[in-house]
PDB file of C-alpha atoms and ligand atoms in Angstrom:
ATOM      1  CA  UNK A   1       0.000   0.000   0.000  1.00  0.00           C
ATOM      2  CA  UNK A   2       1.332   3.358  -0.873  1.00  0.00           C
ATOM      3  CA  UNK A   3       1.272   6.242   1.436  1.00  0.00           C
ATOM      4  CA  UNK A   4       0.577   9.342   0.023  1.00  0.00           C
ATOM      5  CA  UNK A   5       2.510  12.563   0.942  1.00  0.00           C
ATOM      6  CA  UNK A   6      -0.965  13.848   2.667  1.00  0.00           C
ATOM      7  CA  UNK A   7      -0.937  10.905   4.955  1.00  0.00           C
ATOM      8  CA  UNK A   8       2.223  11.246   5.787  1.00  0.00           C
ATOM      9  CA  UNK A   9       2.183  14.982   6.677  1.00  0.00           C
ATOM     10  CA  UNK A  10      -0.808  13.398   9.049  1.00  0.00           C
ATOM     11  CA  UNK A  11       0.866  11.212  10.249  1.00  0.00           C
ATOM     12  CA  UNK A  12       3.283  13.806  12.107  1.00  0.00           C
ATOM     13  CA  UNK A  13       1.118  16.158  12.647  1.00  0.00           C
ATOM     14  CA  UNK A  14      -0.851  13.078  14.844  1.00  0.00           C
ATOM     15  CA  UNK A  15       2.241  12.233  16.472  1.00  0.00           C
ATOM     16  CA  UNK A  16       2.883  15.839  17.110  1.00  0.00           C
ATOM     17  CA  UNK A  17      -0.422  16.190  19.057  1.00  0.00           C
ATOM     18  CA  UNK A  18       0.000  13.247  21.221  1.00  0.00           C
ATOM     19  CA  UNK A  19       3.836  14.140  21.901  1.00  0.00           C
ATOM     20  CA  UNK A  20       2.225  17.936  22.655  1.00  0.00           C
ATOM     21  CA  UNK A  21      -0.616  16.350  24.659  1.00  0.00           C
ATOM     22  CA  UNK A  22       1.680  13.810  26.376  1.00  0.00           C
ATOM     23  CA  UNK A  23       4.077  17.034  27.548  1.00  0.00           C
ATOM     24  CA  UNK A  24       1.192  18.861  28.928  1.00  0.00           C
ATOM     25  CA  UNK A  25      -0.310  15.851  31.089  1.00  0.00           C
ATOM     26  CA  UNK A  26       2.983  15.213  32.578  1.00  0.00           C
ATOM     27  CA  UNK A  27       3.520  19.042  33.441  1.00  0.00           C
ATOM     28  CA  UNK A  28       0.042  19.223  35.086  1.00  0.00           C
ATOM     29  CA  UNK A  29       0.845  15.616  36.709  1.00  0.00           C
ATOM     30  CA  UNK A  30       3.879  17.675  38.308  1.00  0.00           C
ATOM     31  CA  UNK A  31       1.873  20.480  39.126  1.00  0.00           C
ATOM     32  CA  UNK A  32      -0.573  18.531  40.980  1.00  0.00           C
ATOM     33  CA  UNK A  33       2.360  16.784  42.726  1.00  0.00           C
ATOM     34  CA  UNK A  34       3.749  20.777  43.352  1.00  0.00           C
ATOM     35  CA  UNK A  35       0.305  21.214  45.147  1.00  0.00           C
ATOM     36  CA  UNK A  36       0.125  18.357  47.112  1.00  0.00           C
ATOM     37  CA  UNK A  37       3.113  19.089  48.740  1.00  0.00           C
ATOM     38  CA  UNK A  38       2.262  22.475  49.462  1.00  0.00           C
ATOM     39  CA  UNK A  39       1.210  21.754  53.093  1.00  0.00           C
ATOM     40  CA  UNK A  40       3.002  23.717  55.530  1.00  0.00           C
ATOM     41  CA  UNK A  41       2.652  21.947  58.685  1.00  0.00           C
ATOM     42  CA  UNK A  42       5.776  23.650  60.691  1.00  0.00           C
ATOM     43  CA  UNK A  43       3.139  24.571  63.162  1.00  0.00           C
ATOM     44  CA  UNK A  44       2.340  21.519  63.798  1.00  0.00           C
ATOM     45  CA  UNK A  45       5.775  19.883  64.531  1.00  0.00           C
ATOM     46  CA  UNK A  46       6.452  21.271  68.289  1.00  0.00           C
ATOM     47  CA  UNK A  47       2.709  19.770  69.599  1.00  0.00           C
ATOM     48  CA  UNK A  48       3.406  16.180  67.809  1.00  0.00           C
ATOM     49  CA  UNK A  49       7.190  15.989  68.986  1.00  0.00           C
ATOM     50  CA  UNK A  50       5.407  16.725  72.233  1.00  0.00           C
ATOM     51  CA  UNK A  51       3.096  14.344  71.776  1.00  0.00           C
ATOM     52  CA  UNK A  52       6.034  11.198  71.141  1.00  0.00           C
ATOM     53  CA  UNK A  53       8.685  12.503  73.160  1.00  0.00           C
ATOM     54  CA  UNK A  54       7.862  13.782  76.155  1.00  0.00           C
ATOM     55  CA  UNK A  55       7.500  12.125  79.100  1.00  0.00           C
ATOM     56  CA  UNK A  56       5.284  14.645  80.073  1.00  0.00           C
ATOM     57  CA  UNK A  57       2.378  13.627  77.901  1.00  0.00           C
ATOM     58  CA  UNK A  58       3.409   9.807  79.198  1.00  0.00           C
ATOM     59  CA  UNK A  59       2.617  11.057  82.593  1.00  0.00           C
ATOM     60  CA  UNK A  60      -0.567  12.705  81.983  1.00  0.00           C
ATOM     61  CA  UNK A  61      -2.004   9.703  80.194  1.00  0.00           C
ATOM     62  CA  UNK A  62      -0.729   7.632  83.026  1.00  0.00           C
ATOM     63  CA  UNK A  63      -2.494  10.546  84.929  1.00  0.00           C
ATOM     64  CA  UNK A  64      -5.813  10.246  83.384  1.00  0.00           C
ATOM     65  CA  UNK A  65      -6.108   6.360  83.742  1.00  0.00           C
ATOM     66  CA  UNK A  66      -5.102   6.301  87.298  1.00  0.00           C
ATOM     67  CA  UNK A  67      -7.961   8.751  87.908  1.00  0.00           C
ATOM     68  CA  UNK A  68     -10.545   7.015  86.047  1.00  0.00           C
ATOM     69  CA  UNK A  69      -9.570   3.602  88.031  1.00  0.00           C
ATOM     70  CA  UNK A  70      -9.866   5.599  91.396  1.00  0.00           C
ATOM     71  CA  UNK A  71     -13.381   6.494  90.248  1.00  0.00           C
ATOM     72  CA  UNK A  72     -14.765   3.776  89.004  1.00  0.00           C
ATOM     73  CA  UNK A  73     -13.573   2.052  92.463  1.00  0.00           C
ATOM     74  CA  UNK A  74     -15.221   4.945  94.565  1.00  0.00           C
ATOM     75  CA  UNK A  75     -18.312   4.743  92.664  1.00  0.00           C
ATOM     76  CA  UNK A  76     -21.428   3.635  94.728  1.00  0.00           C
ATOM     77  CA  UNK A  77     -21.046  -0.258  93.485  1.00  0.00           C
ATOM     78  CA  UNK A  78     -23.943  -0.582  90.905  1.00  0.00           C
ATOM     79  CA  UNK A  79     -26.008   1.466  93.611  1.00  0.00           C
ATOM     80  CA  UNK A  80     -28.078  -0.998  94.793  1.00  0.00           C
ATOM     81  CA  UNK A  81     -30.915   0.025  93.729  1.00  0.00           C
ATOM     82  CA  UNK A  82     -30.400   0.780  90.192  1.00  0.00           C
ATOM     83  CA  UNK A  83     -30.531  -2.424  87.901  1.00  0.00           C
ATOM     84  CA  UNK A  84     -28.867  -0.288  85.257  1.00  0.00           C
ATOM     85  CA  UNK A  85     -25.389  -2.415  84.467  1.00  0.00           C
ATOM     86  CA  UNK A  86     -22.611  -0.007  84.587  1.00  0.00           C
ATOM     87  CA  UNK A  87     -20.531   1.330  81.542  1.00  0.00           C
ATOM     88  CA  UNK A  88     -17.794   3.867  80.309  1.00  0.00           C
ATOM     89  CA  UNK A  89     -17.567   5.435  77.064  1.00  0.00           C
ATOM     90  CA  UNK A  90     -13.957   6.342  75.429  1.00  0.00           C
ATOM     91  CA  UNK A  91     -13.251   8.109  72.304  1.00  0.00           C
ATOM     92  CA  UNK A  92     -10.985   6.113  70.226  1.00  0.00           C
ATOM     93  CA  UNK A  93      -8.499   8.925  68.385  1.00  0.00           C
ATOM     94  CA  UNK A  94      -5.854   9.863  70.784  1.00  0.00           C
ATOM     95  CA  UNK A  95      -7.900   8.844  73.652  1.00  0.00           C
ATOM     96  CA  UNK A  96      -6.892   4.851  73.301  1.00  0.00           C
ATOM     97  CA  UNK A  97      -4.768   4.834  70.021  1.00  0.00           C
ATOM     98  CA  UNK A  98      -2.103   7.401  69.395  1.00  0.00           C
ATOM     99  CA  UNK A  99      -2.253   8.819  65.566  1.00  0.00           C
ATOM    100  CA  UNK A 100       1.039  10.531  65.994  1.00  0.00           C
ATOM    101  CA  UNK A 101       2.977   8.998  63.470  1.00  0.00           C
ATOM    102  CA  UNK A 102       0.649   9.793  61.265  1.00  0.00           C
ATOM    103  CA  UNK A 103       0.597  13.230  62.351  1.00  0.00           C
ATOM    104  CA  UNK A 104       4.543  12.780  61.783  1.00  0.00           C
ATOM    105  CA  UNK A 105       3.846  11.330  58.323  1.00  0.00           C
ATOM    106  CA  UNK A 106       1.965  14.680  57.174  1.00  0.00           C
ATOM    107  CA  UNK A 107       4.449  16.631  58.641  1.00  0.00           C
ATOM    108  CA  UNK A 108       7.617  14.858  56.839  1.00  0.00           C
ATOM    109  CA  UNK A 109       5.692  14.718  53.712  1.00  0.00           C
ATOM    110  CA  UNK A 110       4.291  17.713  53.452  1.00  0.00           C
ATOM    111  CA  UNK A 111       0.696  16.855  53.270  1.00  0.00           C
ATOM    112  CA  UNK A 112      -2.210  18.543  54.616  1.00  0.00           C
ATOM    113  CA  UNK A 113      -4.953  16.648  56.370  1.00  0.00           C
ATOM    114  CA  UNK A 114      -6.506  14.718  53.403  1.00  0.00           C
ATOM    115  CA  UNK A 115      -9.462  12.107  53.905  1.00  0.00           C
ATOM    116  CA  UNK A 116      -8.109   9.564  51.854  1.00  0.00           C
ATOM    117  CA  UNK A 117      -4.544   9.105  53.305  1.00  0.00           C
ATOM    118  CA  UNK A 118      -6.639   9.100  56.899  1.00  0.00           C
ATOM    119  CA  UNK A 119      -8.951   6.001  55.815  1.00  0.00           C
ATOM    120  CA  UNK A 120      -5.010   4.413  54.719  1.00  0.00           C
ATOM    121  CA  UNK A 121      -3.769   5.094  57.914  1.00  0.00           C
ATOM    122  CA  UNK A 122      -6.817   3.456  59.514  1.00  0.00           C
ATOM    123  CA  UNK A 123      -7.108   0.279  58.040  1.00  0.00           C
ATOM    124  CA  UNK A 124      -3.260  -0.006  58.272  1.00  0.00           C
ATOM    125  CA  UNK A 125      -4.556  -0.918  61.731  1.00  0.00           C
ATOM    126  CA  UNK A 126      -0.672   0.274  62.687  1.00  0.00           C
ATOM    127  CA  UNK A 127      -1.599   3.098  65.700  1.00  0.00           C
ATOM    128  CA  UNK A 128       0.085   2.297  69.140  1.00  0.00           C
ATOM    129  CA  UNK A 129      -1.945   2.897  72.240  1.00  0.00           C
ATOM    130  CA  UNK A 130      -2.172   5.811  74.461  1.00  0.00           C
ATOM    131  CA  UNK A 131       0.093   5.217  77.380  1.00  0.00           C
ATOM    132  CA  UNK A 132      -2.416   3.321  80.343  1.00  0.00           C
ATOM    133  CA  UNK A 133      -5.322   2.821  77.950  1.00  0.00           C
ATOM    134  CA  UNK A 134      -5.136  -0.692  77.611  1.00  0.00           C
ATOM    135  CA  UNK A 135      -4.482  -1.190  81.168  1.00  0.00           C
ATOM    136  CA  UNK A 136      -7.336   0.648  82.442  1.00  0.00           C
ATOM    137  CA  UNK A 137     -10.011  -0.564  79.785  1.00  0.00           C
ATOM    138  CA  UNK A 138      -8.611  -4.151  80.426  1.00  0.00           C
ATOM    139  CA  UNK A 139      -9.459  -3.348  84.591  1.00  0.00           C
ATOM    140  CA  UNK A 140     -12.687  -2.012  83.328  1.00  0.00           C
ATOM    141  CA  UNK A 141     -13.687  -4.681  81.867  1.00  0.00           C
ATOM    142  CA  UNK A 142     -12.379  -7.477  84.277  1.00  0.00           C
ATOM    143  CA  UNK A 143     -14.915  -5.391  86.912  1.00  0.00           C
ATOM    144  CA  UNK A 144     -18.085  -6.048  84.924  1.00  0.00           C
ATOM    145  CA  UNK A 145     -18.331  -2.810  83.319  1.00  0.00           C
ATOM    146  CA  UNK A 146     -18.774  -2.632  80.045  1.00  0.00           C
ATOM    147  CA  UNK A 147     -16.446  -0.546  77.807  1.00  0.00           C
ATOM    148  CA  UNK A 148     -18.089   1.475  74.717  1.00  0.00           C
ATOM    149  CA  UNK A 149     -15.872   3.249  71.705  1.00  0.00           C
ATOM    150  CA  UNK A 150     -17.322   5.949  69.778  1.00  0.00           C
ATOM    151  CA  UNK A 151     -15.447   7.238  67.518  1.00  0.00           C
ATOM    152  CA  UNK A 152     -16.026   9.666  64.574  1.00  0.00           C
ATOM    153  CA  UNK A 153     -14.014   7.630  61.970  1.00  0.00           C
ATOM    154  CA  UNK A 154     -16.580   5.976  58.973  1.00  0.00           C
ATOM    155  CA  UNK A 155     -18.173   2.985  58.336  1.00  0.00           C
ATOM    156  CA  UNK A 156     -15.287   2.028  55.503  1.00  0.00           C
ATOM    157  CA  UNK A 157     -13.008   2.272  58.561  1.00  0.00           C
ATOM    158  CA  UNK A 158     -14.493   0.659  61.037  1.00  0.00           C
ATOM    159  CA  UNK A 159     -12.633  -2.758  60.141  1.00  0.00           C
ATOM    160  CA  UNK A 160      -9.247  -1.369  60.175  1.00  0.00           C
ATOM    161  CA  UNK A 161     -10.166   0.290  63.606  1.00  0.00           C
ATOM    162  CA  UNK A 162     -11.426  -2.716  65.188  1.00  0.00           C
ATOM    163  CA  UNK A 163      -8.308  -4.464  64.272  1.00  0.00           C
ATOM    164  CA  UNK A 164      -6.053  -2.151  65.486  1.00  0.00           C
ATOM    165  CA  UNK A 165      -7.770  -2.121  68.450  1.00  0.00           C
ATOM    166  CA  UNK A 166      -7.755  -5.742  69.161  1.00  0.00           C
ATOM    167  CA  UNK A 167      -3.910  -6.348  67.916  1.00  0.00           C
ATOM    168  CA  UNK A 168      -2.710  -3.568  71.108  1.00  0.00           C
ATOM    169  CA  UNK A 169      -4.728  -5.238  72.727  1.00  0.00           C
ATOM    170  CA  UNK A 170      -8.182  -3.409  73.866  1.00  0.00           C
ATOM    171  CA  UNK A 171     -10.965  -5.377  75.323  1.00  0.00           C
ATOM    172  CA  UNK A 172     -14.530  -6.106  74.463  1.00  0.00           C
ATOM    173  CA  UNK A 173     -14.310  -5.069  70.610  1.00  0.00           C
ATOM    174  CA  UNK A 174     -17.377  -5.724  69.116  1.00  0.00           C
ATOM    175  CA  UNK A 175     -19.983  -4.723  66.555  1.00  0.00           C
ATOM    176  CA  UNK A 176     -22.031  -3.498  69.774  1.00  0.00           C
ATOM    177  CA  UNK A 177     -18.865  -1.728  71.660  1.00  0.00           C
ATOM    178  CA  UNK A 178     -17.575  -0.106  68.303  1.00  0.00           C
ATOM    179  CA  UNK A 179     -19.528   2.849  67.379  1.00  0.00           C
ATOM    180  CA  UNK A 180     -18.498   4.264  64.306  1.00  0.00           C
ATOM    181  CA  UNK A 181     -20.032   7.604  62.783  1.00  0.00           C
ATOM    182  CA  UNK A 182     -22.432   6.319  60.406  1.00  0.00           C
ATOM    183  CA  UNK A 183     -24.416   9.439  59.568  1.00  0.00           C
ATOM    184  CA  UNK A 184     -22.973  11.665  56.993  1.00  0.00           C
ATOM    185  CA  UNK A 185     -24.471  14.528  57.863  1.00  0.00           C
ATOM    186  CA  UNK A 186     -23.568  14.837  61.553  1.00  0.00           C
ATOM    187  CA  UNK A 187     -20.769  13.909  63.455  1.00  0.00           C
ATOM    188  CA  UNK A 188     -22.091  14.353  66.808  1.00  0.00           C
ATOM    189  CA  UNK A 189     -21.663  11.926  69.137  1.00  0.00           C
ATOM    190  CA  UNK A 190     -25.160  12.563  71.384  1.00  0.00           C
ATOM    191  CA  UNK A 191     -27.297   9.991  69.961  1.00  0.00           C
ATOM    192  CA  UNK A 192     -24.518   7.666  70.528  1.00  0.00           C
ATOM    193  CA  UNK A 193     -24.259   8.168  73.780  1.00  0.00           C
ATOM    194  CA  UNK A 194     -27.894   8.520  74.397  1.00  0.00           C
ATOM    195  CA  UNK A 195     -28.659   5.046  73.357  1.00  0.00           C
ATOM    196  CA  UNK A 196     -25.721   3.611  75.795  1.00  0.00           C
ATOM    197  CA  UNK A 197     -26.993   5.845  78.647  1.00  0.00           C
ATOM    198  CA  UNK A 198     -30.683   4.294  77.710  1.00  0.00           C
ATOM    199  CA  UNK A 199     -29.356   1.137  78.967  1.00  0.00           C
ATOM    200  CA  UNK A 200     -26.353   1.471  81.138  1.00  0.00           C
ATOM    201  CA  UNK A 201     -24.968   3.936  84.174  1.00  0.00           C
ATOM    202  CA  UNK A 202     -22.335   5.304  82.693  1.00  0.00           C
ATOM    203  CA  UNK A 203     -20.205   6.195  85.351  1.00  0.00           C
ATOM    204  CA  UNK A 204     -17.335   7.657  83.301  1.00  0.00           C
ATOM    205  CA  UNK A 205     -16.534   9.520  79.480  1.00  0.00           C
ATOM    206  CA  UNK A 206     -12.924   9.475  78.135  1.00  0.00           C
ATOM    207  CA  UNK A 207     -11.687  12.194  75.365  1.00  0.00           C
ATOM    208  CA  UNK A 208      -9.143  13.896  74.106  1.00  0.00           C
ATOM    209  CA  UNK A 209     -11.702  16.467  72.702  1.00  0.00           C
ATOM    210  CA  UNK A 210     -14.599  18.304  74.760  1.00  0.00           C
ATOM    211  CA  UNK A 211     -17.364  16.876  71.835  1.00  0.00           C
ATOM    212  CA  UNK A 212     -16.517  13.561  73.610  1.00  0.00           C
ATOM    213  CA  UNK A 213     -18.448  14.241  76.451  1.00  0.00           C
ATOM    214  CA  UNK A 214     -21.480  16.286  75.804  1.00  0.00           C
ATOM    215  CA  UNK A 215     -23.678  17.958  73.686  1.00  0.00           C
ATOM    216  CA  UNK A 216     -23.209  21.607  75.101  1.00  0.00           C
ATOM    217  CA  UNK A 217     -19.651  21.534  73.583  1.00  0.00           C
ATOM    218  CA  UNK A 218     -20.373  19.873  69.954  1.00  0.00           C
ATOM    219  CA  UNK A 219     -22.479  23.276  69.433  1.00  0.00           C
ATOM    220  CA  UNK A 220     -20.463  25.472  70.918  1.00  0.00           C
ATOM    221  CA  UNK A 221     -18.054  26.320  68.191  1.00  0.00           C
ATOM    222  CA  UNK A 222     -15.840  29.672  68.621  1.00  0.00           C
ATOM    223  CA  UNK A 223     -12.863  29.920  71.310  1.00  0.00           C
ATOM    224  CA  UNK A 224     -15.048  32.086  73.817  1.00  0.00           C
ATOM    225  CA  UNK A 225     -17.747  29.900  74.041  1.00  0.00           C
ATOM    226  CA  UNK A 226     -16.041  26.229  74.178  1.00  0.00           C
ATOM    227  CA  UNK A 227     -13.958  28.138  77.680  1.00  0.00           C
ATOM    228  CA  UNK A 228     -17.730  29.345  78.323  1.00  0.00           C
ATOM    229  CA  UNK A 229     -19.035  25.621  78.168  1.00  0.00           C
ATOM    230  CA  UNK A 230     -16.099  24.491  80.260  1.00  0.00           C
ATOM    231  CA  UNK A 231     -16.428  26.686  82.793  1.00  0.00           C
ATOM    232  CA  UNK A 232     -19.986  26.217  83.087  1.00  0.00           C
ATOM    233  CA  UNK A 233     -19.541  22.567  83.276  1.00  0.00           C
ATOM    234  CA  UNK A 234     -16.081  22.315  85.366  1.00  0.00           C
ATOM    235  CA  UNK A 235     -17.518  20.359  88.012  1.00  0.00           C
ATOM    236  CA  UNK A 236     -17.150  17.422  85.743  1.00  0.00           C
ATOM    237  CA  UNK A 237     -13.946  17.474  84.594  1.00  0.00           C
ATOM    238  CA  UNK A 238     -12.559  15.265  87.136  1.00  0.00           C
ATOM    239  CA  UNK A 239     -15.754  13.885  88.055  1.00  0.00           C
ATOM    240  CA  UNK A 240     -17.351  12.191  85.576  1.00  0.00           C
ATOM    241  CA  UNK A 241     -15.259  13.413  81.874  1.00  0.00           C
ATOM    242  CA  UNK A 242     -11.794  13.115  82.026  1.00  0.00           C
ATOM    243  CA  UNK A 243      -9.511  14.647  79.534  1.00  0.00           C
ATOM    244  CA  UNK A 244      -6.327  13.045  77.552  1.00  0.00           C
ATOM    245  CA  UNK A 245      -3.863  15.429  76.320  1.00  0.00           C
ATOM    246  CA  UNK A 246      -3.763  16.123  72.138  1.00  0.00           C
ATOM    247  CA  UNK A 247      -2.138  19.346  71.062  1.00  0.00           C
ATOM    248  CA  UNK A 248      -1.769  18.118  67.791  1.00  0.00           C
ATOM    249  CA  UNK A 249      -5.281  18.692  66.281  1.00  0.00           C
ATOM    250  CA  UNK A 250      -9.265  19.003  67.247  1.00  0.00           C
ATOM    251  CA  UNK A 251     -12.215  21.138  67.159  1.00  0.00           C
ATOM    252  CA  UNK A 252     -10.155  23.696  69.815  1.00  0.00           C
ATOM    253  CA  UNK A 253      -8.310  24.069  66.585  1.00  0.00           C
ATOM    254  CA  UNK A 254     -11.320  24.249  64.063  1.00  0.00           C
ATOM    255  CA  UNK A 255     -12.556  26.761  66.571  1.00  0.00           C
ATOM    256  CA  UNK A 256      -9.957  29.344  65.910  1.00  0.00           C
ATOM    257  CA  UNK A 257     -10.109  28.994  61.986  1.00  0.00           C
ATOM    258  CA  UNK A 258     -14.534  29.280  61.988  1.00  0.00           C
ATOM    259  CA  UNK A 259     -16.316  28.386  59.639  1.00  0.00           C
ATOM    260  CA  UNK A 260     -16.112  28.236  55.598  1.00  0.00           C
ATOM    261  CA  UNK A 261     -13.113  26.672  53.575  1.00  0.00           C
ATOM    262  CA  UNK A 262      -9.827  28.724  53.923  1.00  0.00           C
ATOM    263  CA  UNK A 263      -6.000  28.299  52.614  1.00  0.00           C
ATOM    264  CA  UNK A 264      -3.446  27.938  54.403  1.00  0.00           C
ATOM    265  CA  UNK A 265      -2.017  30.910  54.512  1.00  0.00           C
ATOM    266  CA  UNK A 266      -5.730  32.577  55.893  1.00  0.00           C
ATOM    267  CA  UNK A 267      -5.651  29.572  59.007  1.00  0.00           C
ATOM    268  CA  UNK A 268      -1.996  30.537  59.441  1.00  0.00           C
ATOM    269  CA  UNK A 269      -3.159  34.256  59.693  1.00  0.00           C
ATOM    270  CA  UNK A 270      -6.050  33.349  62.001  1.00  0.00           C
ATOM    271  CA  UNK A 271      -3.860  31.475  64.314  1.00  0.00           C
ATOM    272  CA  UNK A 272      -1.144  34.471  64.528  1.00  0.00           C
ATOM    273  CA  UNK A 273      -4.514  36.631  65.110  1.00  0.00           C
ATOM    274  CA  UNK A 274      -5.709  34.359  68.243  1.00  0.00           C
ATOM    275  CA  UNK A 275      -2.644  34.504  69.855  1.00  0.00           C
ATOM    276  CA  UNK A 276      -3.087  37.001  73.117  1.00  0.00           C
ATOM    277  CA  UNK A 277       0.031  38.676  74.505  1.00  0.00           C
TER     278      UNK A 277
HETATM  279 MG1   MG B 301     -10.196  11.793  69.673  1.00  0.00          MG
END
């Protein structure tokens, strides 16, 4: 078959598109990988070395546990005459398993806080636990109270998470115990605990964030009134919600940034902006 000069000029100018189009996908392929790595998370780096080095965080948890035994042992024994079986509730994110390293990950890697490398994370099932957790849920549970996780991380992660929860070690992980978020419009945890509270004492709520214990702090939202819901409710810090240490992330952050999508550069401003000398 002959090929005509036409053709041929075709031909070229065909392979001169594709080699043109080919050029321009890889550019934008490198841009996108530009953006991606974008994330500044400097900021971040002093809370989560504080977090994994310090033996001052190891103490707190240590802290926290040791005061949740002493309460559960000074509480009224079942109280007689309530036939209500006793429980406690615990978050699961930095309240039993430490997400530091992947808070390190972002941080070497430049990444900002993306849902898809979370859900990796979590069904990597690879988290350690928080210093005392296992301990005290283990006690818990050898007393006859029963332990209940909610957590905010999603149905496609609730595998992973009970995994990683068995393989450190946690008691009583079960499709009952383990309550994932499952409604995708709200992440508050109130109906969740409303239904355990239905049909348990619960004598004790474990968080690293205040929306782990009640309602009054998932809707307060802005700095002022989260310390105005604290305040207001300080006789249960101690009492009946005790608090792990996180400095590395939660809705105390979200609170300074308010609502609507911002870059980087406006949460940056808005954190210089809350600091008070
Ligand atoms: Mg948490």
């Amino acid at each position: 078959m002959r090929i005509t000069i036409q053709q041929k000029a075709r031909g070229r100018w065909l392979n001169l598109t594709l080699l043109t189009f080919i050029i321009s996908l890889t550019a934008f392929a490198q841009q996108a990988a530009a953006q991606q790595t974008q994330a500044d998370n400097t900021y971040l780096e002093a809370a989560v070395l504080w977090q994994q080095s310090s033996g001052e965080r190891r103490a707190l948890s240590y802290q926290s546990f040791a005061l949740a035994r002493m309460l559960l042992d000074r509480d009224p024994r079942a109280n007689r005459r309530s036939k209500m079986k006793r429980a406690i509730i615990v978050d699961v994110d930095d309240t039993v398993l430490d997400n530091s390293a992947f808070e390190a990950w972002m941080i070497k890697n430049n990444r900002p806080y993306e849902a898809q490398s979370w859900t990796e994370w979590c069904n990597r099932a690879a988290a350690t636990s928080v210093p005392g957790a296992v301990e005290f849920l283990r006690y818990v549970n050898s007393r006859g109270v029963r332990v209940f996780y909610i957590t905010n991380r999603k149905l496609v992660e609730k595998d992973g998470t009970a995994t990683n929860l068995k393989k450190v070690g946690f008691p009583e992980v079960t499709e009952e115990t383990l309550l994932v978020r499952t409604d995708p419009k709200s992440s508050s945890k109130e109906p969740r605990r409303l239904s355990i509270s239905s049909r348990y004492r619960v004598v004790l709520l474990m968080g690293d964030d205040l929306n782990d214990f009640a309602e009054v702090f998932e809707t307060s939202k802005t700095v002022s009134t989260r310390i105005d819901a604290t305040e207001r409710n300080r006789a249960q810090f101690g009492t009946r919600f005790i608090v792990l240490p996180n400095p590395m992330y939660g809705h105390w952050e979200d609170a300074i940034y308010g609502e609507g999508k911002m870059t980087a550069a406006e949460k940056a401003e808005k954190r210089r902006n809350a600091l008070r000398e």
